[in-house]
Coordinates of C-alpha atoms in Angstrom, one line a residue:
M193 CA -0.1 -0.1 0.0
K194 CA 2.8 2.3 -0.9
D195 CA 0.4 4.8 -2.5
D196 CA -1.7 5.0 0.6
K197 CA 1.3 5.8 2.7
K198 CA 1.2 9.6 2.4
K199 CA -2.6 9.8 3.0
L200 CA -2.2 7.6 6.3
S201 CA 0.5 10.0 7.4
E202 CA -2.1 13.0 7.2
L203 CA -4.5 11.0 9.0
G204 CA -3.2 11.8 12.7
D205 CA -4.7 15.4 13.0
L206 CA -8.0 14.9 11.0
L207 CA -8.8 11.7 12.9
A208 CA -7.8 13.2 16.4
E209 CA -10.2 16.0 15.5
R210 CA -13.1 13.7 14.5
M211 CA -12.8 11.3 17.3
R212 CA -12.6 14.0 20.0
K213 CA -16.1 15.0 18.9
I214 CA -17.2 11.5 19.9
T215 CA -14.9 10.9 22.8
N216 CA -12.7 13.2 25.0
N217 CA -10.0 10.7 25.5
F218 CA -8.4 9.4 22.3
R219 CA -5.0 8.1 21.6
L220 CA -3.4 7.1 18.3
G221 CA -0.7 4.2 17.7
F222 CA 0.7 2.4 14.5
G223 CA 1.9 -0.8 13.4
S224 CA 2.5 -2.6 10.0
F225 CA 2.7 -6.1 8.5
V226 CA 4.0 -7.9 5.6
D227 CA 4.3 -11.6 5.9
K228 CA 6.6 -14.5 6.9
K229 CA 10.0 -14.4 5.2
L230 CA 9.8 -17.9 4.0
M231 CA 9.0 -19.7 0.7
P232 CA 6.4 -19.7 -0.8
F233 CA 5.4 -16.4 0.9
I234 CA 8.3 -14.4 -0.5
D235 CA 10.7 -14.8 -3.5
P236 CA 13.6 -17.1 -2.8
R237 CA 16.2 -14.9 -4.7
I238 CA 18.6 -13.2 -2.5
E239 CA 18.2 -10.0 -4.2
K240 CA 14.3 -10.1 -3.8
Q241 CA 14.7 -11.1 0.0
L242 CA 16.6 -8.0 0.3
S243 CA 14.3 -5.9 -1.8
P244 CA 11.1 -7.4 -3.0
C245 CA 9.6 -4.3 -4.7
P246 CA 10.1 -3.2 -8.2
E247 CA 11.8 0.0 -6.6
P248 CA 14.1 -0.3 -3.6
C249 CA 12.3 -1.1 -0.3
A250 CA 13.0 -2.8 2.9
E251 CA 13.3 -6.7 3.8
P252 CA 9.9 -8.4 4.4
Y253 CA 8.9 -8.8 8.0
G254 CA 6.0 -10.4 9.9
Y255 CA 4.9 -7.6 12.0
K256 CA 6.5 -4.4 13.5
H257 CA 5.2 -2.2 16.1
Q258 CA 5.9 1.2 15.1
M259 CA 4.6 3.6 17.8
T260 CA 3.0 3.2 21.1
L261 CA -0.4 4.8 21.7
T262 CA -0.1 8.7 22.4
T263 CA -2.1 11.8 21.8
N264 CA 0.9 13.2 19.9
T265 CA -0.4 13.4 16.2
E266 CA 2.8 14.9 14.8
K267 CA 4.7 11.9 16.2
F268 CA 2.2 9.6 14.1
R269 CA 2.7 11.6 10.9
A270 CA 6.6 11.2 11.6
E271 CA 6.4 7.4 12.3
V272 CA 4.2 6.7 9.4
E273 CA 6.3 8.7 7.1
K274 CA 9.4 7.0 8.6
A275 CA 8.0 3.5 8.0
E276 CA 9.5 1.4 5.5
I277 CA 7.6 -0.2 2.6
S278 CA 8.1 -3.9 1.7
G279 CA 6.3 -6.6 -0.2
N280 CA 5.5 -10.5 -0.5
L281 CA 5.2 -12.8 -3.2
D282 CA 1.6 -14.2 -2.9
A283 CA -1.4 -12.2 -2.5
P284 CA -2.6 -13.0 1.0
E285 CA -0.5 -11.3 3.8
G286 CA 0.2 -12.3 7.3
G287 CA -2.3 -9.8 9.1
F288 CA -3.7 -12.3 11.6
D289 CA 0.0 -12.4 13.5
A290 CA -0.5 -8.5 13.4
I291 CA -3.8 -8.6 15.2
V292 CA -2.8 -11.1 18.0
Q293 CA 0.4 -9.1 18.5
S294 CA -1.3 -5.7 18.8
L295 CA -3.7 -7.0 21.4
A296 CA -1.5 -9.6 23.5
C297 CA 1.4 -7.0 23.8
N298 CA -0.6 -5.0 26.3
K299 CA 2.2 -3.0 27.9
T300 CA 4.1 -2.3 24.7
I301 CA 1.2 -1.3 22.6
G302 CA 0.2 1.0 25.4
W303 CA -3.5 -0.2 26.1
R304 CA -5.2 1.3 29.0
E305 CA -7.3 -1.2 31.4
R306 CA -10.6 0.8 31.2
A307 CA -10.4 2.0 27.6
R308 CA -12.3 0.9 24.6
K309 CA -9.7 -0.9 22.4
M310 CA -10.2 -0.3 18.8
L311 CA -8.0 -1.8 16.1
V312 CA -8.2 -0.2 12.3
F313 CA -7.0 -3.2 10.1
S314 CA -6.3 -1.5 6.8
T315 CA -5.3 -3.6 3.7
D316 CA -5.7 -4.1 0.1
A317 CA -5.2 -8.0 0.3
G318 CA -6.7 -11.0 1.9
F319 CA -5.1 -13.0 4.7
H320 CA -3.5 -16.2 5.7
I321 CA -5.0 -18.6 8.3
A322 CA -3.8 -21.3 10.4
G323 CA -2.4 -24.1 8.3
D324 CA -0.8 -22.1 5.5
G325 CA 2.2 -22.0 7.5
R326 CA 2.6 -25.8 6.7
L327 CA 3.4 -24.9 3.1
A328 CA 6.8 -23.4 4.5
G329 CA 7.4 -26.2 6.9
V330 CA 6.0 -24.2 10.0
V331 CA 3.9 -26.5 12.0
D332 CA 3.9 -25.1 15.7
P333 CA 0.3 -23.7 16.3
N334 CA 0.1 -20.0 17.3
D335 CA 0.1 -19.5 21.1
G336 CA -1.6 -16.1 21.2
Q337 CA 0.9 -14.7 23.4
C338 CA 3.0 -11.6 23.0
H339 CA 6.6 -12.0 21.2
L340 CA 7.9 -8.5 20.2
D341 CA 11.6 -7.6 20.5
R342 CA 13.0 -4.4 21.5
Q343 CA 12.8 -3.0 18.1
G344 CA 9.3 -4.0 17.9
Y345 CA 9.4 -6.8 15.6
Y346 CA 7.5 -10.1 16.0
T347 CA 10.1 -12.7 16.7
E348 CA 8.0 -15.9 16.2
T349 CA 7.1 -15.2 12.8
L350 CA 9.5 -18.1 11.2
T351 CA 8.5 -20.6 14.2
Q352 CA 4.7 -20.5 14.7
D353 CA 1.9 -20.8 12.2
Y354 CA -0.4 -18.0 11.4
P355 CA -3.5 -17.7 14.0
S356 CA -6.7 -19.4 13.4
I357 CA -10.1 -17.7 13.2
A358 CA -11.0 -19.2 16.6
R359 CA -7.8 -17.8 18.2
I360 CA -8.5 -14.5 16.8
H361 CA -12.1 -14.8 18.3
Q362 CA -10.7 -15.8 21.7
V363 CA -8.0 -12.8 21.8
I364 CA -10.8 -10.4 20.8
K365 CA -13.1 -11.7 23.6
D366 CA -10.2 -11.9 26.2
F367 CA -9.0 -8.5 25.6
K368 CA -12.5 -6.8 24.8
A369 CA -11.4 -5.2 21.7
N370 CA -13.1 -3.9 18.6
I371 CA -11.9 -4.2 15.1
I372 CA -12.7 -2.2 12.0
F373 CA -11.5 -3.8 8.8
A374 CA -10.8 -1.1 6.3
V375 CA -10.6 -3.1 2.9
T376 CA -10.8 -2.2 -0.6
Q377 CA -14.0 -3.4 -2.6
K378 CA -12.6 -6.5 -4.2
N379 CA -11.9 -7.9 -0.5
F380 CA -15.3 -6.6 1.2
D381 CA -17.0 -10.0 1.0
L382 CA -14.1 -11.9 2.4
Y383 CA -13.7 -9.7 5.3
K384 CA -17.6 -9.4 5.9
Q385 CA -17.4 -13.2 6.3
L386 CA -14.6 -12.9 8.8
S387 CA -16.5 -10.4 10.9
G388 CA -19.4 -12.5 11.1
A389 CA -17.3 -15.3 12.8
L390 CA -15.9 -13.0 15.4
P391 CA -17.8 -11.8 18.7
D392 CA -21.0 -9.8 18.5
V393 CA -20.1 -5.9 18.1
S394 CA -16.4 -6.4 18.0
S395 CA -15.9 -6.0 14.4
S396 CA -17.3 -3.8 11.5
V397 CA -16.4 -3.8 7.8
G398 CA -15.9 -0.7 5.6
V399 CA -14.9 -0.4 1.9
L400 CA -11.7 1.8 1.6
A401 CA -11.1 4.1 -1.4
N402 CA -8.0 3.0 -3.4
D403 CA -5.8 5.8 -2.3
S404 CA -7.4 5.6 1.1
R405 CA -8.9 9.2 0.9
N406 CA -12.0 8.1 2.9
I407 CA -10.5 6.4 5.6
V408 CA -11.3 9.1 8.3
E409 CA -14.8 9.1 7.3
L410 CA -14.8 5.3 7.3
I411 CA -13.3 4.9 10.8
E412 CA -15.7 7.5 12.3
K413 CA -18.7 5.9 10.6
E414 CA -17.7 2.2 11.9
Y415 CA -16.9 3.4 15.2
L416 CA -20.2 5.0 15.7
K417 CA -21.6 1.7 14.3
I418 CA -19.9 -0.2 17.0
A419 CA -20.3 2.3 19.8
E420 CA -24.0 2.8 19.1
K421 CA -24.7 -0.9 20.0
I422 CA -24.7 -2.4 23.4
I423 CA -24.7 -6.2 24.0
M424 CA -24.6 -7.3 27.7
V425 CA -22.3 -10.6 28.2
D426 CA -21.7 -12.5 31.1
N427 CA -19.7 -15.6 32.1
A428 CA -22.6 -17.6 33.4
N429 CA -22.6 -21.4 32.4
A430 CA -25.7 -23.8 32.1
S431 CA -23.7 -26.6 33.2
D432 CA -23.1 -24.9 36.6
G433 CA -26.9 -24.7 37.0
L434 CA -26.9 -21.1 36.5
R435 CA -29.0 -19.1 34.0
I436 CA -29.1 -15.4 33.2
S437 CA -31.8 -13.7 31.4
Y438 CA -32.1 -9.9 30.4
R439 CA -34.8 -7.4 29.7
S440 CA -34.4 -3.9 28.7
P441 CA -36.7 -1.0 27.3
C442 CA -33.7 0.1 25.3
L443 CA -34.6 3.7 23.8
T444 CA -38.1 2.4 22.6
G445 CA -39.7 2.5 26.2
A446 CA -41.2 -1.1 25.6
M447 CA -39.7 -3.6 27.9
Q448 CA -38.5 -6.7 25.9
D449 CA -36.4 -10.0 26.3
T450 CA -33.2 -8.9 24.9
N451 CA -29.6 -8.3 25.7
V452 CA -29.0 -6.0 22.8
C453 CA -29.7 -2.3 22.5
E454 CA -29.0 -0.4 19.3
G455 CA -28.9 3.3 18.3
I456 CA -27.3 4.6 21.4
R457 CA -25.9 8.1 21.3
V458 CA -23.5 9.9 23.7
G459 CA -25.5 10.9 26.9
D460 CA -28.1 8.2 26.5
E461 CA -28.8 5.9 29.3
V462 CA -29.9 2.3 28.9
K463 CA -31.0 0.1 31.9
F464 CA -31.2 -3.6 31.7
E465 CA -33.0 -5.9 34.2
V466 CA -30.8 -9.0 34.8
T467 CA -32.6 -12.2 36.4
L468 CA -30.4 -14.9 37.9
E469 CA -32.0 -18.3 38.2
A470 CA -30.5 -21.4 39.7
T471 CA -31.7 -24.2 37.5
H472 CA -30.4 -27.1 39.5
C473 CA -27.9 -27.7 42.4
V474 CA -24.3 -28.7 41.7
D475 CA -21.4 -29.6 43.9
K476 CA -20.0 -26.0 43.4
R477 CA -22.1 -23.6 45.3
D478 CA -20.2 -20.3 45.0
F479 CA -19.6 -18.6 41.8
V480 CA -18.2 -15.1 40.9
L481 CA -20.1 -13.6 37.8
R482 CA -19.2 -10.6 35.6
I483 CA -22.0 -9.0 33.8
G484 CA -21.1 -5.9 31.3
P485 CA -21.3 -4.8 28.0
S486 CA -19.1 -6.6 25.2
G487 CA -16.1 -4.6 24.1
L488 CA -15.7 -2.5 27.6
D489 CA -13.9 -3.5 30.6
E490 CA -16.7 -2.1 32.6
A491 CA -18.5 -5.1 34.4
L492 CA -20.7 -6.0 37.5
I493 CA -19.0 -8.5 39.8
V494 CA -21.7 -10.5 41.5
N495 CA -20.7 -13.0 44.1
V496 CA -23.2 -16.0 44.0
H497 CA -24.0 -18.5 46.6
V498 CA -26.6 -21.2 45.8
L499 CA -28.7 -22.3 48.6
C500 CA -30.2 -25.8 47.7
D501 CA -31.7 -26.5 51.2
C502 CA -33.5 -23.6 52.6
D503 CA -34.6 -23.7 56.6
C504 CA -35.5 -19.9 56.6
E505 CA -39.2 -20.9 56.5
Q506 CA -38.9 -22.8 60.0
T507 CA -41.1 -21.1 62.5
S508 CA -38.1 -20.3 64.6
K509 CA -36.5 -18.4 61.7
I510 CA -39.3 -16.1 60.9
V511 CA -39.0 -12.7 62.2
K512 CA -42.6 -11.5 63.5
N513 CA -43.4 -7.9 63.3
A514 CA -40.3 -6.8 61.6
A515 CA -39.7 -3.2 61.4
E516 CA -38.6 -3.4 57.8
C517 CA -42.3 -4.8 56.7
N518 CA -44.1 -2.3 58.8
G519 CA -45.5 -4.7 61.2
G520 CA -45.6 -7.8 59.0
D521 CA -43.3 -10.6 59.0
M522 CA -40.0 -11.4 57.6
V523 CA -39.8 -14.9 55.9
C524 CA -36.5 -15.7 54.0
G525 CA -35.6 -12.2 53.6
V526 CA -39.2 -11.3 52.0
C527 CA -42.0 -9.3 53.7
R528 CA -45.3 -11.2 54.5
C529 CA -47.7 -8.6 55.1
K530 CA -50.7 -8.6 57.2
P531 CA -54.3 -8.5 55.5
G532 CA -54.9 -5.3 53.7
F533 CA -51.4 -4.3 53.4
V534 CA -49.2 -5.0 50.3
G535 CA -46.0 -4.0 48.7
R536 CA -42.1 -5.0 49.0
K537 CA -42.2 -3.7 52.6
C538 CA -45.9 -3.9 53.3
E539 CA -45.9 -0.1 53.2
C540 CA -49.4 0.3 51.1
N541 CA -52.6 0.0 52.7
R542 CA -54.7 -1.3 49.7
P543 CA -57.1 -3.8 51.0
G544 CA -58.1 -6.3 48.2
M545 CA -55.0 -5.6 46.0
S546 CA -52.0 -7.6 45.4
T547 CA -48.2 -5.9 45.0
A548 CA -48.5 -7.4 41.3
A549 CA -51.9 -5.5 40.9
L550 CA -50.3 -2.2 42.2
N551 CA -47.3 -2.6 39.8
E552 CA -49.5 -3.1 37.0
K553 CA -50.7 0.4 37.7
C554 CA -47.2 1.5 37.0
K555 CA -47.0 0.2 33.5
R556 CA -47.9 2.3 30.7
T557 CA -48.8 -0.8 28.6
N558 CA -48.9 -4.4 29.4
E559 CA -45.5 -4.8 27.7
S560 CA -43.7 -1.9 29.3
A561 CA -41.4 -2.0 32.3
I562 CA -42.5 -0.8 35.8
C563 CA -42.2 3.2 35.7
E564 CA -40.4 2.5 32.2
G565 CA -37.6 1.2 34.2
R566 CA -36.8 5.0 35.3
G567 CA -38.4 4.9 38.6
V568 CA -40.0 2.8 41.4
C569 CA -43.4 2.0 41.9
N570 CA -44.7 3.3 45.4
C571 CA -48.3 1.9 46.1
G572 CA -49.3 2.2 42.5
R573 CA -47.8 5.5 41.7
C574 CA -44.3 6.0 40.1
E575 CA -41.5 7.9 41.8
C576 CA -39.0 8.9 39.2
N577 CA -35.1 8.2 39.8
P578 CA -33.2 11.5 40.2
R579 CA -30.3 12.2 38.1
S580 CA -26.6 12.8 39.0
N581 CA -27.1 16.2 36.9
P582 CA -29.6 18.1 38.9
E583 CA -30.6 19.9 35.5
E584 CA -31.9 16.6 34.1
Q585 CA -35.0 15.6 35.2
I586 CA -37.4 12.5 34.5
S587 CA -41.2 13.2 34.7
G588 CA -44.4 12.0 33.5
E589 CA -47.1 9.4 35.0
F590 CA -45.1 6.8 34.3
C591 CA -41.6 8.2 34.0
E592 CA -41.7 8.3 30.3
C593 CA -40.5 11.8 29.9
D594 CA -37.5 13.6 30.4
N595 CA -35.6 17.0 29.5
Y596 CA -32.3 15.6 28.0
N597 CA -33.4 13.1 25.3
C598 CA -34.2 15.5 22.6
P599 CA -32.8 16.1 19.1
R600 CA -29.5 18.0 19.1
H601 CA -27.7 20.2 16.9
D602 CA -24.0 21.1 17.3
R603 CA -24.1 18.8 20.2
E604 CA -26.6 21.2 22.0
I605 CA -30.0 20.0 23.0
C606 CA -32.5 21.8 21.0
S607 CA -29.5 24.0 19.8
K608 CA -30.1 26.0 23.2
H609 CA -33.2 27.7 21.3
G610 CA -35.7 25.9 23.1
Q611 CA -36.8 23.4 25.9
C612 CA -36.7 19.8 25.8
N613 CA -40.2 18.3 26.6
C614 CA -40.7 14.5 26.8
G615 CA -38.5 13.9 23.6
Q616 CA -39.5 17.1 21.5
C617 CA -38.2 20.4 21.4
I618 CA -40.4 23.5 22.2
C619 CA -38.7 26.1 20.3
L620 CA -38.5 29.8 21.2
P621 CA -40.7 32.1 18.9
Q622 CA -38.0 33.2 16.6
W623 CA -36.9 29.6 16.0
T624 CA -38.0 26.5 14.5
G625 CA -36.9 23.0 13.2
R626 CA -36.8 19.5 14.8
A627 CA -33.7 20.8 17.0
C628 CA -34.8 24.5 16.9
E629 CA -31.8 25.0 14.8
C630 CA -33.5 27.1 12.0
P631 CA -34.2 30.9 12.5
I632 CA -37.6 32.1 11.2
S633 CA -36.0 35.4 10.3
Q634 CA -34.5 35.5 7.0
D635 CA -32.2 38.5 7.7
S636 CA -29.1 36.0 7.6
C637 CA -29.8 35.5 4.0
R638 CA -30.4 38.9 2.9
A639 CA -27.6 40.5 0.6
S640 CA -26.3 44.1 0.3
N641 CA -28.9 44.9 -2.3
G642 CA -31.8 44.0 -0.1
K643 CA -32.8 40.8 -1.9
I644 CA -33.0 37.2 -0.2
C645 CA -30.0 35.4 -1.3
N646 CA -29.3 37.9 -4.0
G647 CA -32.3 36.8 -5.9
K648 CA -30.4 33.6 -7.0
G649 CA -31.5 31.1 -4.2
E650 CA -34.0 30.4 -1.4
C651 CA -33.2 30.8 2.3
I652 CA -33.5 27.5 4.2
C653 CA -32.8 27.3 7.8
G654 CA -31.0 30.6 7.8
R655 CA -28.6 29.7 5.0
C656 CA -28.9 30.3 1.3
R657 CA -29.4 27.5 -1.2
C658 CA -28.4 28.7 -4.6
F659 CA -30.1 28.0 -7.9
D660 CA -28.6 26.5 -11.1
T661 CA -30.0 28.5 -13.8
P662 CA -31.1 26.7 -17.2
D663 CA -28.4 28.5 -19.0
G664 CA -25.6 26.9 -17.0
K665 CA -24.9 29.7 -14.5
R666 CA -24.1 28.5 -11.1
Y667 CA -24.3 30.9 -8.1
S668 CA -22.4 30.3 -4.9
G669 CA -21.2 32.3 -1.7
P670 CA -23.1 32.9 1.6
K671 CA -25.7 35.1 -0.2
C672 CA -25.3 33.6 -3.7
E673 CA -23.4 36.6 -4.8
T674 CA -20.8 34.7 -6.7
C675 CA -21.2 33.3 -10.2
P676 CA -17.8 31.6 -11.1
T677 CA -19.4 30.4 -14.5
C678 CA -21.1 33.8 -15.5
P679 CA -19.2 35.6 -18.2
T680 CA -18.3 39.3 -17.3
K681 CA -18.6 42.3 -19.4
C682 CA -15.1 43.6 -19.1
I683 CA -14.3 42.6 -22.6
E684 CA -17.5 44.1 -23.9
Y685 CA -16.8 47.3 -22.1
K686 CA -13.3 47.8 -22.7
P687 CA -13.3 49.5 -26.2
C688 CA -15.8 52.2 -24.8
V689 CA -13.5 52.7 -21.8
M690 CA -10.6 53.1 -23.8
C691 CA -12.3 55.6 -26.2
Q692 CA -14.0 57.8 -23.6
A693 CA -11.2 58.0 -21.2
W694 CA -7.9 58.1 -23.6
K695 CA -9.2 58.4 -27.2
T696 CA -7.5 55.1 -27.8
G697 CA -8.7 51.7 -28.8
P698 CA -10.8 50.4 -32.2
Y699 CA -13.7 52.7 -31.5
N700 CA -13.8 56.0 -33.6
E701 CA -15.7 59.0 -32.3
T702 CA -19.1 57.6 -33.9
K703 CA -19.0 54.3 -32.3
C704 CA -17.6 55.8 -29.2
A705 CA -20.7 58.0 -29.0
D706 CA -23.0 55.0 -29.1
C707 CA -21.6 53.4 -26.2
P708 CA -24.4 52.5 -23.7
F709 CA -22.9 54.1 -20.8
K710 CA -20.6 57.3 -19.9
A711 CA -17.6 56.5 -18.1
I712 CA -17.0 58.2 -14.5
I713 CA -13.3 59.2 -14.4
V714 CA -11.8 59.1 -11.0
D715 CA -8.4 59.2 -9.5
E716 CA -8.8 56.1 -7.6
L717 CA -11.6 53.4 -8.0
P718 CA -14.1 53.3 -5.3
Q719 CA -14.8 50.4 -3.0
I720 CA -18.5 49.4 -3.8
N721 CA -20.1 46.0 -3.1
D722 CA -21.4 43.7 -6.2
T723 CA -19.0 45.6 -8.8
T724 CA -16.9 43.9 -11.1
S725 CA -13.1 45.0 -11.5
C726 CA -11.4 44.6 -14.7
Q727 CA -7.9 45.4 -16.0
F728 CA -6.3 45.5 -19.5
V729 CA -3.1 46.5 -21.2
D730 CA -3.6 49.3 -23.8
P731 CA -1.4 48.4 -27.1
A732 CA -1.0 52.0 -28.0
D733 CA 1.6 52.6 -25.0
D734 CA 1.6 49.0 -23.3
C735 CA 0.2 50.4 -19.9
T736 CA -2.3 48.9 -17.9
F737 CA -5.5 50.6 -17.1
Y738 CA -8.2 49.5 -14.5
Y739 CA -12.1 50.0 -14.3
L740 CA -15.1 48.9 -12.1
Y741 CA -18.5 48.4 -13.3
Y742 CA -22.0 47.8 -11.8
Y743 CA -24.7 46.1 -13.9
D744 CA -28.4 46.4 -12.9
E745 CA -30.2 43.7 -14.5
A746 CA -33.8 44.8 -13.7
K747 CA -32.9 48.3 -15.4
D748 CA -30.5 46.8 -18.0
N749 CA -27.9 49.7 -17.5
A750 CA -24.3 49.9 -16.4
T751 CA -22.4 52.3 -14.4
V752 CA -18.6 52.3 -15.1
W753 CA -15.9 53.9 -13.2
V754 CA -12.4 54.4 -14.6
R755 CA -9.0 55.3 -12.9
E756 CA -7.4 58.2 -14.9
R757 CA -3.8 57.1 -14.2
K758 CA -2.5 54.1 -16.1
D759 CA 0.2 51.8 -14.9
C760 CA 3.0 52.0 -17.4
P761 CA 6.2 50.2 -17.5
P762 CA 9.6 52.4 -16.9
P763 CA 11.4 53.3 -20.2
V764 CA 14.2 51.2 -21.3
P765 CA 17.6 52.9 -20.6
V766 CA 19.1 52.1 -24.1
L767 CA 22.3 54.3 -23.7
A768 CA 23.2 52.7 -20.5
I769 CA 22.8 49.2 -21.9
V770 CA 25.0 49.9 -24.8
L771 CA 27.6 51.4 -22.8
A772 CA 27.1 48.5 -20.1
V773 CA 27.7 45.9 -23.1
I774 CA 30.7 47.8 -24.7
A775 CA 32.3 48.2 -21.0
G776 CA 31.9 44.5 -20.5
I777 CA 33.4 43.5 -23.9
V778 CA 36.3 45.6 -23.0
I779 CA 36.8 44.4 -19.6
L780 CA 36.6 40.7 -20.9
G781 CA 39.3 41.5 -23.5
I782 CA 41.6 42.9 -20.8
L783 CA 40.8 39.9 -18.4
L784 CA 41.7 37.3 -21.5
L785 CA 44.9 39.3 -22.0
V786 CA 46.0 39.2 -18.5
L787 CA 45.2 35.5 -18.4
W788 CA 47.2 35.0 -21.4
K789 CA 50.2 36.9 -20.1
L790 CA 50.0 34.9 -16.7
L791 CA 50.1 31.6 -18.5
T792 CA 53.0 32.5 -20.6
F793 CA 54.9 33.6 -17.6
L794 CA 54.2 30.5 -15.9
H795 CA 55.2 28.4 -18.9
D796 CA 58.5 30.4 -19.2
R797 CA 59.2 29.6 -15.6
A798 CA 58.6 26.0 -16.0
E799 CA 60.8 25.8 -19.0
Y800 CA 63.7 27.6 -17.1
A801 CA 63.6 25.3 -14.2
R802 CA 63.6 22.2 -16.2
F803 CA 66.8 23.5 -17.9
N804 CA 68.6 24.2 -14.9
N805 CA 67.7 20.8 -13.5
E806 CA 69.0 19.0 -16.6
R807 CA 72.3 21.1 -16.3
L808 CA 72.8 20.1 -12.9
M809 CA 72.6 16.5 -13.5
A810 CA 75.4 16.6 -16.5
K811 CA 78.0 14.0 -15.9
W812 CA 80.9 15.5 -17.7
D813 CA 83.4 18.3 -17.0
T814 CA 82.0 21.7 -17.8
N815 CA 85.4 22.7 -19.6
E816 CA 85.2 19.7 -22.2
N817 CA 82.8 19.6 -25.1
P818 CA 81.2 16.0 -25.3
I819 CA 80.8 16.1 -29.1
Y820 CA 84.3 17.2 -29.8
K821 CA 86.9 14.9 -31.6
Q822 CA 90.4 15.2 -32.4
A823 CA 91.6 15.6 -36.0
T824 CA 94.1 12.7 -35.9
T825 CA 94.1 9.2 -34.9
T826 CA 97.1 7.4 -33.6
F827 CA 97.6 3.6 -34.2
K828 CA 100.3 1.4 -32.8
N829 CA 102.1 -1.2 -35.2
P830 CA 102.3 -4.6 -33.1
V831 CA 105.3 -5.7 -35.1
Y832 CA 107.5 -2.8 -34.6
A833 CA 109.6 -3.2 -31.7
G834 CA 110.6 0.6 -31.6
K835 CA 114.5 -0.1 -31.1
N836 CA 117.2 1.8 -32.7
K837 CA 120.3 0.3 -33.7

């Protein structure tokens, strides 16, 4: 994904900005993966093992942890840009190794215990699964443990097989993590099937653009999809004789048998009614149950002790006239009321009615929860629970209303332009809309000419929506005052401006008199709204002139202001240029002569030095001429004794 690296490096700041609108505690980390450095997953040639890409790149590796979780988005950008690109031979990649190590190496990655753990798995290829490692002779199963060295590399990539889907499932469940698979369109179906095999609400799949330009929107969308769904899970086991059932009204208000609530937003409160039942007795009587939402570390710890043989109903164990039961008897922890009294503590004097009948009076419908799960039933009347925030209140006969679950705009309830009443916004007189986000007044759409949206659009919710005219003109801007596609009248008015202001241009006096306007000559152009500025060069003197015009479409006339002074280029100093060229030629000639003289001097000195050196190295006497020979030659006669008689 070399082409996606630049986009990913720009992700940090933008993703942090988006996510901080959803959660106030957001951290970002980074890791990368390729594949096992073994045949047949990589090319066996030595040069390809060192650089498997068409262009120079890094050696293949299984997984590398690049950056610990941090709030420093600049560091994220630097680490992504610094990350080395590599490649493998076959199409699938070793992404499962990366998932296991990213979750199992808790301290190295920097996961916090009570944080929502979110992995964004971005790829344009498939994945290897358990058993594929046998192709390279790797038979040891993946143990799901952390194996990262000090440089962040996965050390068991050559000795352990790829993780199985069951192993991925178990790791995600143990570490309560969520995964967003950001994949290309061709791999969407494959990862959708993988997501279906993982724990509920733990994963989501989104389509990644070819250049990853939509990754921030994809992460935000898929994160909200996961975060808006709550699934209650527990560790109860039917073989232990325990069974847990859940009921919740979620956000609909109707109680139903479910452990899943969807469409949850920030600030919403969902209550679950949990029933624990001992179906049969087993040897183990004490249990520790963990009940909590899937994907989060938050959990309710319940210590359970199962009583199979109860002796609390014996007469000696019954508490007569218990104070907790308002004069009734306490039997096995439950009040047994005197005739005419009902309720959990016998607090209601309602002869002829049962506690169940009183509870039914606290239900809005037969399927609803008692007081909609947001209050307690006291003698047939609901008493709504207080909120931790004193400004938030629950009200209504059945506690069905509140003042905090209303439509929001810019994260504000009823845009702060109204009051929340039982799920609906009651807007102030000057505001309207579902969340009171739209002003009734159209002053915010009024242009400087007094027209709504400049007459080129309509005012919707305090903002202009500009029209597209049939002739192809498209207006834009806050008040539809801009038309980039509209032709201007600068060229049309140019000849008239030239002839009226300076008696130049293509128009003669007759045509100039027929111009549809009379130009206003000014020293400086005025600052007037809704005018169009123009500038051209007069070929007569190569000077630039400026003018403004305002065209009134209703009256079909124009007003033109022309600046009297033109902007002319300074005259060319011909004499100075000629003299400068002559001076340059003379100086260049002198420099060449000096250079020639210098080279000649250096050459003569070298020749003289060489001559002296040869003279000093001569082996003959300086008084003899080595090439001189005598004029006579003497020979000796060997038979002549040379004796005189």
